[in-house]
mmCIF file of C-alpha atoms in Angstrom:
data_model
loop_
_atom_site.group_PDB
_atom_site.id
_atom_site.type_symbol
_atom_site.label_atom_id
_atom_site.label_comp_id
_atom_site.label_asym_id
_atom_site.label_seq_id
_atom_site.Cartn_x
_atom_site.Cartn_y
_atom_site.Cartn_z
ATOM 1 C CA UNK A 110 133.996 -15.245 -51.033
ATOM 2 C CA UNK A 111 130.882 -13.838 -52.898
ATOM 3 C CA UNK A 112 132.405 -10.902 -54.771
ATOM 4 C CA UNK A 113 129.826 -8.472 -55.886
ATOM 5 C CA UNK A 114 132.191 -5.772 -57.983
ATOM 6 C CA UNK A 115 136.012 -4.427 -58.434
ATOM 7 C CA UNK A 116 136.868 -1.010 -58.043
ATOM 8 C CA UNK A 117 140.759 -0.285 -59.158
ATOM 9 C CA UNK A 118 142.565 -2.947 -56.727
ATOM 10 C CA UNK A 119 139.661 -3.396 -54.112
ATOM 11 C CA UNK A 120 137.506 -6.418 -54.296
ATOM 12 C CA UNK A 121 133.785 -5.472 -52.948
ATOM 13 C CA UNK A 122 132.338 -9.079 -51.413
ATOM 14 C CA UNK A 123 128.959 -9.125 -49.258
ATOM 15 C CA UNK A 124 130.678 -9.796 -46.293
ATOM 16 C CA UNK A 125 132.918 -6.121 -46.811
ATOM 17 C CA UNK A 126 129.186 -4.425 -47.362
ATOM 18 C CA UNK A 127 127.729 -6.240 -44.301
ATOM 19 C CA UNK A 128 130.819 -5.322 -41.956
ATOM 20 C CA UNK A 129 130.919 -1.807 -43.290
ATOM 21 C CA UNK A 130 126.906 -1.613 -42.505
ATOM 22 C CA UNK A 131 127.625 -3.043 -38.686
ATOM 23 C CA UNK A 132 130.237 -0.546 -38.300
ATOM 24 C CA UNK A 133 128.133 2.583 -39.822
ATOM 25 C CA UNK A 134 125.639 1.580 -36.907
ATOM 26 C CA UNK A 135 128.057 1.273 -34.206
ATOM 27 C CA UNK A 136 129.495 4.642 -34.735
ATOM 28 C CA UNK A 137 126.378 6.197 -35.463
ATOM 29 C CA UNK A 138 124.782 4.606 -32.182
ATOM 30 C CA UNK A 139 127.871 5.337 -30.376
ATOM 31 C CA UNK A 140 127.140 9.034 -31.474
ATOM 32 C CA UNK A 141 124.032 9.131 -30.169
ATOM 33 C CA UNK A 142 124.968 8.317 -27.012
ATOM 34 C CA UNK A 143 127.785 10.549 -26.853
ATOM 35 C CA UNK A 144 125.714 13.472 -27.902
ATOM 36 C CA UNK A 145 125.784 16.966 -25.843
ATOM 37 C CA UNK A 146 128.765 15.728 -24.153
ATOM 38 C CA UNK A 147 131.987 16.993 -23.874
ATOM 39 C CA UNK A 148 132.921 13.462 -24.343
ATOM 40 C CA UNK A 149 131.721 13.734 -28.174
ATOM 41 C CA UNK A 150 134.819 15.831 -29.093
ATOM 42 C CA UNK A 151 137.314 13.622 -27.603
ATOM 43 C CA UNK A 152 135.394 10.876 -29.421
ATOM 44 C CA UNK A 153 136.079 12.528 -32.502
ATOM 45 C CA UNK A 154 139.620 13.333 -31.501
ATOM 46 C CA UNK A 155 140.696 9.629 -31.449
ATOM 47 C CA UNK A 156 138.470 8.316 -34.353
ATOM 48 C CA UNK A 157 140.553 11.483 -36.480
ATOM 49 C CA UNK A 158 143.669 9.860 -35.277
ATOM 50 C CA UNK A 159 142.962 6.825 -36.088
ATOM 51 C CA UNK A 160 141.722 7.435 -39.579
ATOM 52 C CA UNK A 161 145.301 8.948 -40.080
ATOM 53 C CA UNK A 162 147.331 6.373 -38.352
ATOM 54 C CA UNK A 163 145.040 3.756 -41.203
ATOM 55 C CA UNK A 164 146.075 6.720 -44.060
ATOM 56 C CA UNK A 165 149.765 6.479 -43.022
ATOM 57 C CA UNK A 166 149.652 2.477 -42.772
ATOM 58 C CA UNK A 167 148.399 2.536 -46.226
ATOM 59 C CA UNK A 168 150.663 5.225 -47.590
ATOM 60 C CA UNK A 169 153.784 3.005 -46.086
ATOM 61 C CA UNK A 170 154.504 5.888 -44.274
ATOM 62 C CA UNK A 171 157.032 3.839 -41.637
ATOM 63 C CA UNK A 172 158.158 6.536 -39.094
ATOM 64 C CA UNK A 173 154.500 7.860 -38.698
ATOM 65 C CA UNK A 174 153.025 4.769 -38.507
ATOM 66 C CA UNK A 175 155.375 3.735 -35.716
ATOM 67 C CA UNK A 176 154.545 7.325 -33.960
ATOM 68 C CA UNK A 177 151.059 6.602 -34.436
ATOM 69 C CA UNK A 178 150.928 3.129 -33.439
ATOM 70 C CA UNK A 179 152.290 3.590 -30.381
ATOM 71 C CA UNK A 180 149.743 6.710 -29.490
ATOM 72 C CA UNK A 181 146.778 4.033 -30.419
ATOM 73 C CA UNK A 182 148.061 1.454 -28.266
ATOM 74 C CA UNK A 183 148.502 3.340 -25.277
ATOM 75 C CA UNK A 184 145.234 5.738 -26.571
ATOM 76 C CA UNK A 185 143.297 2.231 -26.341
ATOM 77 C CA UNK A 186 143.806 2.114 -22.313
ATOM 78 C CA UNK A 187 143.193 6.026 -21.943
ATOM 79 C CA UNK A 188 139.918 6.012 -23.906
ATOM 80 C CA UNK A 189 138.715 3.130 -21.351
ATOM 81 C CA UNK A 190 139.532 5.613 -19.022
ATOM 82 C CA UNK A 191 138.226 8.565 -20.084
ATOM 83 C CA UNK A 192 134.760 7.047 -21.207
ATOM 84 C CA UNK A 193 134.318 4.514 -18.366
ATOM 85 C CA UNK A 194 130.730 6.108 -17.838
ATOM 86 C CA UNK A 195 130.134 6.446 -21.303
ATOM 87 C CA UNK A 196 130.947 2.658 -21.508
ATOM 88 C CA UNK A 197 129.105 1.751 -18.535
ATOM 89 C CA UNK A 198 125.691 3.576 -20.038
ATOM 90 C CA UNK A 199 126.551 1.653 -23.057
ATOM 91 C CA UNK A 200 126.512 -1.798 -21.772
ATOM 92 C CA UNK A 201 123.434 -0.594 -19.520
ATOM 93 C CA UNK A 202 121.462 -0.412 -22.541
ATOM 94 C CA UNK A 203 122.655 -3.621 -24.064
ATOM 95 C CA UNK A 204 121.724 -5.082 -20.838
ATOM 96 C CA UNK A 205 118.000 -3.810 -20.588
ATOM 97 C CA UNK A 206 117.333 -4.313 -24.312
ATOM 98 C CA UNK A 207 118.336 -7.952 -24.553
ATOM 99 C CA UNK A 208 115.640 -10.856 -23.623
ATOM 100 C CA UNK A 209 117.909 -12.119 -20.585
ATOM 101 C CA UNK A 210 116.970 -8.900 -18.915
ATOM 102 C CA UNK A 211 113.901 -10.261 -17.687
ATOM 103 C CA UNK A 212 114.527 -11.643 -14.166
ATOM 104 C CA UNK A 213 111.916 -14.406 -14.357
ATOM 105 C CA UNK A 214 112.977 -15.227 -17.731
ATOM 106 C CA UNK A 215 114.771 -18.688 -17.082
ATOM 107 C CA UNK A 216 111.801 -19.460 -14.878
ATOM 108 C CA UNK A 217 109.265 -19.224 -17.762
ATOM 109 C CA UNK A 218 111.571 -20.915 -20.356
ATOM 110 C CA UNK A 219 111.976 -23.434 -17.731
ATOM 111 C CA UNK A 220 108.050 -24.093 -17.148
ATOM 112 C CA UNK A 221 106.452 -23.033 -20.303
ATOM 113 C CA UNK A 222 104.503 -20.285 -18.554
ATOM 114 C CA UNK A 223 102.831 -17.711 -20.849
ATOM 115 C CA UNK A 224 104.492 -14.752 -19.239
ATOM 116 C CA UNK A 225 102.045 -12.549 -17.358
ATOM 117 C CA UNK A 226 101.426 -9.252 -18.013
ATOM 118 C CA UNK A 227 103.083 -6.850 -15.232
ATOM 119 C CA UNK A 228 99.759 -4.308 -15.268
ATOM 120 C CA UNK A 229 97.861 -3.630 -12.505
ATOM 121 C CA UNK A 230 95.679 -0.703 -10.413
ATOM 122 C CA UNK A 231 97.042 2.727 -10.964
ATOM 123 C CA UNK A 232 94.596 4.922 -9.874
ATOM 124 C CA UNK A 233 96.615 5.305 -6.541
ATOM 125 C CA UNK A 234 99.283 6.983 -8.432
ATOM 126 C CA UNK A 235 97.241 8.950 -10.943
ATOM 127 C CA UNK A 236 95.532 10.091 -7.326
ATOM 128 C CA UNK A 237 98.276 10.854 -5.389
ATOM 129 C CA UNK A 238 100.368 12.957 -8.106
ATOM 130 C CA UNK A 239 96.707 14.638 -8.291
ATOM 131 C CA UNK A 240 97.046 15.665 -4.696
ATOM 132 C CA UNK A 241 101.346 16.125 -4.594
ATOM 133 C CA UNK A 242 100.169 18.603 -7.600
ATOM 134 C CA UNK A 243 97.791 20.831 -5.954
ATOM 135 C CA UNK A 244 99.857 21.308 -2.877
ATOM 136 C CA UNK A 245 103.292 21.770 -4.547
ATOM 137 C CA UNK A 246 104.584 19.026 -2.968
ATOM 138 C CA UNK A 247 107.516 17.316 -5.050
ATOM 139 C CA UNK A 248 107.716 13.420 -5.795
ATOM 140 C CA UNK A 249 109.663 10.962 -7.920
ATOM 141 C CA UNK A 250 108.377 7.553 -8.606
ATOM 142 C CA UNK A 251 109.909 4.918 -10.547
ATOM 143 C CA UNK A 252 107.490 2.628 -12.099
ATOM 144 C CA UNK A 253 109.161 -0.969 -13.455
ATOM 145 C CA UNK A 254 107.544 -3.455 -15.518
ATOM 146 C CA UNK A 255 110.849 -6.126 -15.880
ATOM 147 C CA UNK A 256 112.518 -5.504 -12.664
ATOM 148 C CA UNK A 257 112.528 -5.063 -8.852
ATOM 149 C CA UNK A 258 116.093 -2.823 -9.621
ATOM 150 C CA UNK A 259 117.242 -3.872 -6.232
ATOM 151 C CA UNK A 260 120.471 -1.951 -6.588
ATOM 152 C CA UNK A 261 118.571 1.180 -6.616
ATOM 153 C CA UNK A 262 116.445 0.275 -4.019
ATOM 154 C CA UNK A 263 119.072 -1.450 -1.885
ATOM 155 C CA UNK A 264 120.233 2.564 -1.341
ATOM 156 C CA UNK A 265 117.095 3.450 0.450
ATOM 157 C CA UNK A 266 114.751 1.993 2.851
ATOM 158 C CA UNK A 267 112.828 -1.544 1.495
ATOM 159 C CA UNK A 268 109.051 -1.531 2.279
ATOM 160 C CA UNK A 269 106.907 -4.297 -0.047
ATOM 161 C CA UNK A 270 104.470 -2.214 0.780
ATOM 162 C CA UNK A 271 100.917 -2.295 -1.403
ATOM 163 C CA UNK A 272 100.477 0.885 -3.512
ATOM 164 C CA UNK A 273 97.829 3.242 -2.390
ATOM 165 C CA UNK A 274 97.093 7.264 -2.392
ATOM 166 C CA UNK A 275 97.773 8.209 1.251
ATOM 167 C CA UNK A 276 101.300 6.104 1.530
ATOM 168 C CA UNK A 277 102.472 7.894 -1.210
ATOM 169 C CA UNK A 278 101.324 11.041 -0.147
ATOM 170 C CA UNK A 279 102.846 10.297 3.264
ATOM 171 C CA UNK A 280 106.022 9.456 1.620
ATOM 172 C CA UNK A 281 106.202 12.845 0.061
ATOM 173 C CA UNK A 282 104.953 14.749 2.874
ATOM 174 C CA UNK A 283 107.845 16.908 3.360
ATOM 175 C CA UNK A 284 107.930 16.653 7.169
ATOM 176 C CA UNK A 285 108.178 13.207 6.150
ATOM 177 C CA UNK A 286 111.683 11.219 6.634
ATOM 178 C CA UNK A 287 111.519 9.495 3.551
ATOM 179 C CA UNK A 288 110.887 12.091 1.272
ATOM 180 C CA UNK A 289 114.237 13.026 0.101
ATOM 181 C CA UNK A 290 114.466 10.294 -2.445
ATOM 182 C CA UNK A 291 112.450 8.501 -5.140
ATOM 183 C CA UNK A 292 109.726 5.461 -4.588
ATOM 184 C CA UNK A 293 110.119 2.639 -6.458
ATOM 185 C CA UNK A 294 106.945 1.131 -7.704
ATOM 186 C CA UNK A 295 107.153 -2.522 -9.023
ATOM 187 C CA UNK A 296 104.272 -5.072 -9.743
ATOM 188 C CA UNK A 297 101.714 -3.083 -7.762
ATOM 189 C CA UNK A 298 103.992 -2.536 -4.350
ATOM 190 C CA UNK A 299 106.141 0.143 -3.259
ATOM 191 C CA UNK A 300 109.509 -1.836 -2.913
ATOM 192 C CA UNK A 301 111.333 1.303 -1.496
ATOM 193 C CA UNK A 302 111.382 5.103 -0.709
ATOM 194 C CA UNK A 303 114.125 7.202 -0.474
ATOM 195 C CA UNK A 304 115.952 5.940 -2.999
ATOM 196 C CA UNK A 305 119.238 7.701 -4.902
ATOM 197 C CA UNK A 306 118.915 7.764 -8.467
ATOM 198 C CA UNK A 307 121.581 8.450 -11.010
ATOM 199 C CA UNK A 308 121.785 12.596 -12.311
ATOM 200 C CA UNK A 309 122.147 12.703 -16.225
ATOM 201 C CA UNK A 310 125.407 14.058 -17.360
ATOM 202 C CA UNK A 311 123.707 15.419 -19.936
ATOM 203 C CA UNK A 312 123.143 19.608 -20.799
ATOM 204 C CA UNK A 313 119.389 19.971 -19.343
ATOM 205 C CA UNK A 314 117.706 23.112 -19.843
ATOM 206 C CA UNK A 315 117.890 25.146 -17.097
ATOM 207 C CA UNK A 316 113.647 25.098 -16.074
ATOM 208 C CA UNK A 317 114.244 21.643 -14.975
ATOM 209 C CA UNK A 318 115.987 21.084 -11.474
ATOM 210 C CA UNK A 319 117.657 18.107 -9.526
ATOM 211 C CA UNK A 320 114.424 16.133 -9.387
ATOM 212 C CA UNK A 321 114.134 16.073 -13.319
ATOM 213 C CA UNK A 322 117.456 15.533 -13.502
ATOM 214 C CA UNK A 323 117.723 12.021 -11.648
ATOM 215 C CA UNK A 324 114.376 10.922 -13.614
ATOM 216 C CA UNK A 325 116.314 11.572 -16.906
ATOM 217 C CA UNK A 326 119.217 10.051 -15.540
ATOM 218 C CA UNK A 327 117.257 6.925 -14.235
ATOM 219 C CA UNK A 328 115.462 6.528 -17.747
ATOM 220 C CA UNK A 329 119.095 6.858 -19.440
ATOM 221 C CA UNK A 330 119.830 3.468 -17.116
ATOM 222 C CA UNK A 331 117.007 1.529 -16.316
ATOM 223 C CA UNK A 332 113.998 0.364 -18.739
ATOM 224 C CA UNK A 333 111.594 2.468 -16.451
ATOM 225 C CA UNK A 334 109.221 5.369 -16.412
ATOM 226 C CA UNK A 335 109.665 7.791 -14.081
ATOM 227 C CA UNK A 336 106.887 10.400 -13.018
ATOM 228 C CA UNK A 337 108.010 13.117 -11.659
ATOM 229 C CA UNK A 338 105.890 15.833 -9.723
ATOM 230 C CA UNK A 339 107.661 19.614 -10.062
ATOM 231 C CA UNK A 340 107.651 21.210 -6.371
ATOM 232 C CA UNK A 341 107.695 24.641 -7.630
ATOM 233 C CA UNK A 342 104.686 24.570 -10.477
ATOM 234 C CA UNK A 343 102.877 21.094 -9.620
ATOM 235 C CA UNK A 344 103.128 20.481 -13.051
ATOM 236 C CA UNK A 345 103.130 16.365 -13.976
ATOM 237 C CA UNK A 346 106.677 14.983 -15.984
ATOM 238 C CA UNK A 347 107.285 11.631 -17.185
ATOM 239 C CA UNK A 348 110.807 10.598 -18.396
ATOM 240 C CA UNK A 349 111.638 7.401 -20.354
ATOM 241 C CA UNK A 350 114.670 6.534 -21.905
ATOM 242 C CA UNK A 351 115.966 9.743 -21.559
ATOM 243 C CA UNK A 352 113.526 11.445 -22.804
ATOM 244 C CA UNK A 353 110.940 13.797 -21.049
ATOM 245 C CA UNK A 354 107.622 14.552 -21.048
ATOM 246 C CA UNK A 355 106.697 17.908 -19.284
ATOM 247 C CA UNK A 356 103.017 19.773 -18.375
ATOM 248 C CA UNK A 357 101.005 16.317 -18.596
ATOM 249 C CA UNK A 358 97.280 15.848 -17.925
ATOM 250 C CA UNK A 359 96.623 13.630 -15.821
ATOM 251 C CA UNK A 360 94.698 11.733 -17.987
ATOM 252 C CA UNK A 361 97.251 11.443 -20.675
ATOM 253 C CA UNK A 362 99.492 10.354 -17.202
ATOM 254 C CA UNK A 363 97.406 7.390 -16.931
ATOM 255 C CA UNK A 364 97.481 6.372 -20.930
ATOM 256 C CA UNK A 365 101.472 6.491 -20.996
ATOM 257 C CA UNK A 366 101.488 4.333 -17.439
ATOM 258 C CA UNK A 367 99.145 1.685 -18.859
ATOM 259 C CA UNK A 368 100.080 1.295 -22.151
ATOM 260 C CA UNK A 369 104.168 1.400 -20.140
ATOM 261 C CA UNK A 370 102.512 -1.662 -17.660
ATOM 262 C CA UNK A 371 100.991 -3.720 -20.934
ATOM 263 C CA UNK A 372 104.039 -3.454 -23.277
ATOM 264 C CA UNK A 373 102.735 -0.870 -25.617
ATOM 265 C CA UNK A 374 105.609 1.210 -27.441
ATOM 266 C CA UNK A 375 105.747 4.513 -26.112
ATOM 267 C CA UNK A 376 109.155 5.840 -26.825
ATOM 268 C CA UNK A 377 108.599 7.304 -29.999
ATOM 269 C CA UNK A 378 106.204 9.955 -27.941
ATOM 270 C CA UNK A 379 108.977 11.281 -25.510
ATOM 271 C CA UNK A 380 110.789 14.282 -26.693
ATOM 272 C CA UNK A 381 114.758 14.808 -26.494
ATOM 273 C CA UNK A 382 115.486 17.655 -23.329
ATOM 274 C CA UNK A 383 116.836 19.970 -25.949
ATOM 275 C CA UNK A 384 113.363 20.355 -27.620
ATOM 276 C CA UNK A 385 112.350 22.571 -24.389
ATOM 277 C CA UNK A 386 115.347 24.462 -24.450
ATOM 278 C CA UNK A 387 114.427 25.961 -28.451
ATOM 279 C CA UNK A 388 111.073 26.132 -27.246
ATOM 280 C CA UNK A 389 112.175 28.314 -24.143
ATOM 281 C CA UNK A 390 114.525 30.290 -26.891
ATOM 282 C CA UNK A 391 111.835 30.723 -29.397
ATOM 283 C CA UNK A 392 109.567 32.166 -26.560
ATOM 284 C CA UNK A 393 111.826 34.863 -25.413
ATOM 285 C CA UNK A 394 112.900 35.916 -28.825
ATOM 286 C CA UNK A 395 109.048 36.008 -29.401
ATOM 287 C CA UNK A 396 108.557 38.263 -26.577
ATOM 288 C CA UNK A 397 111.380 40.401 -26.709
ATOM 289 C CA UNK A 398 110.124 41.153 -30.281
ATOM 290 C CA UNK A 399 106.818 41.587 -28.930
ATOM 291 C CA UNK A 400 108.251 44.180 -26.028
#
């Protein structure tokens, strides 16, 4: 063991600061994720009784220790319980971040093929959201660069249809049957309309509805952007990775869905939900003040 320094009885190796760095970014990641949830406080609940129960152990503290114990053993099964979402988001992400996300992966480590970039003509998009805007009609389309997310589309009706303006603007049409529901848009075809997405459980300020909801909701599980056209205002949304967007040109619509389609890093653009609510705060105080 490679011991760095001594401090009183405790021996500090590399291997002690590397496992205490890992942890520090589990919790801290596990934090973020928990984060305007009630769930946060239970979090915090079982990570204070833990920290005692370790106290106690130390302190040879017997009867506590045995109280304690027993609470964390059967606390173990209860948290699994009580954060099976939590846990399931958790492994979600996991799951889209690593490399064996990629469906066609094992085919291109198989063959050697330089893997192709998932790109292609958006203008019937960037057109139809033009038109959904100026009549006020709602839509919700899930763009995918990795993925044909067949679960999600398995819950409405499958289509493989080629993208273009007046499908989607059909689709939407809210005389239409298939409105009720997002598209989902995948390597230039619609794969399926009507679709269910999952609702964030997060707080969402209270100007967005149901529609931005399931975007931010769809970006928390799926590596995805969502564009999402506001029935009441017209106005243009994009949500990634939980994150939203609001009042977009539609030029700067088209920059985020091509540099999305060619790999480009756009997350570090998206603002958190909570941003709009100050913003909505700061604008009433500001008024009030004003009145």
């Amino acid at each position: 063991m490679n011991l760095l320094f001594k401090i009183g009885f405790l021996e500090i190796s590399i291997v002690n600061i590397i496992d205490i760095t890992l942890v520090s970014m589990l919790l801290y990641q596990v934090y973020k994720l928990l984060r305007g949830s009630v769930a946060i406080k239970i979090f915090l609940g079982f990570l204070s009784i833990y920290l005692i129960y370790l106290m106690v152990s130390a302190l040879k503290m017997e009867l506590l220790s045995i109280i304690l114990g027993q609470f964390m053993g059967v606390g173990v099964i209860a948290a699994i319980i009580i954060f099976a979402p939590e846990i399931r988001k958790f492994l979600l992400i996991i799951g889209r971040s690593s490399i064996l996300s990629n469906e066609n992966i094992l085919q291109e480590l198989l063959f050697w093929r330089k893997r192709e970039t998932q790109a292609f003509n958006i203008n019937p998009i960037i057109d139809a959201a033009k038109s959904l805007s100026g009549t006020n009609m709602g839509a919700l389309m899930v763009i995918s660069r990795n993925s044909e997310l067949k679960f999600y589309a398995e819950s409405g009706d499958l289509m493989d249809a080629i993208v273009s303006k007046r499908l989607l603007i059909s689709i939407f049409n809210k005389y239409s049957p298939l409105h009720d529901g997002a598209v989902i848009i995948y390597n230039g075809k619609v794969k399926a309309a009507r679709c269910i997405l999952p609702v964030t459980e997060r707080d969402v300020p209270a100007q967005f509805g149901l529609r931005h909801r399931a975007a931010i909701g769809m970006s928390e599980a799926t590596d995805t952007l969502v564009l999402i056209v506001s029935e009441e205002t017209g106005q243009i949304s994009l949500a990634r990775n939980g994150k939203i967007l609001h009042n977009l040109s539609f030029q700067e619509v088209r920059e985020f869905i091509n540099d999305y389609l060619t790999g480009v890093d756009i997350d570090d653009k998206f603002e958190p939900v909570t941003v709009y609510e100050r913003n909505r705060s700061k604008s009433n105080r500001s008024t009030s003040s004003a009145s």
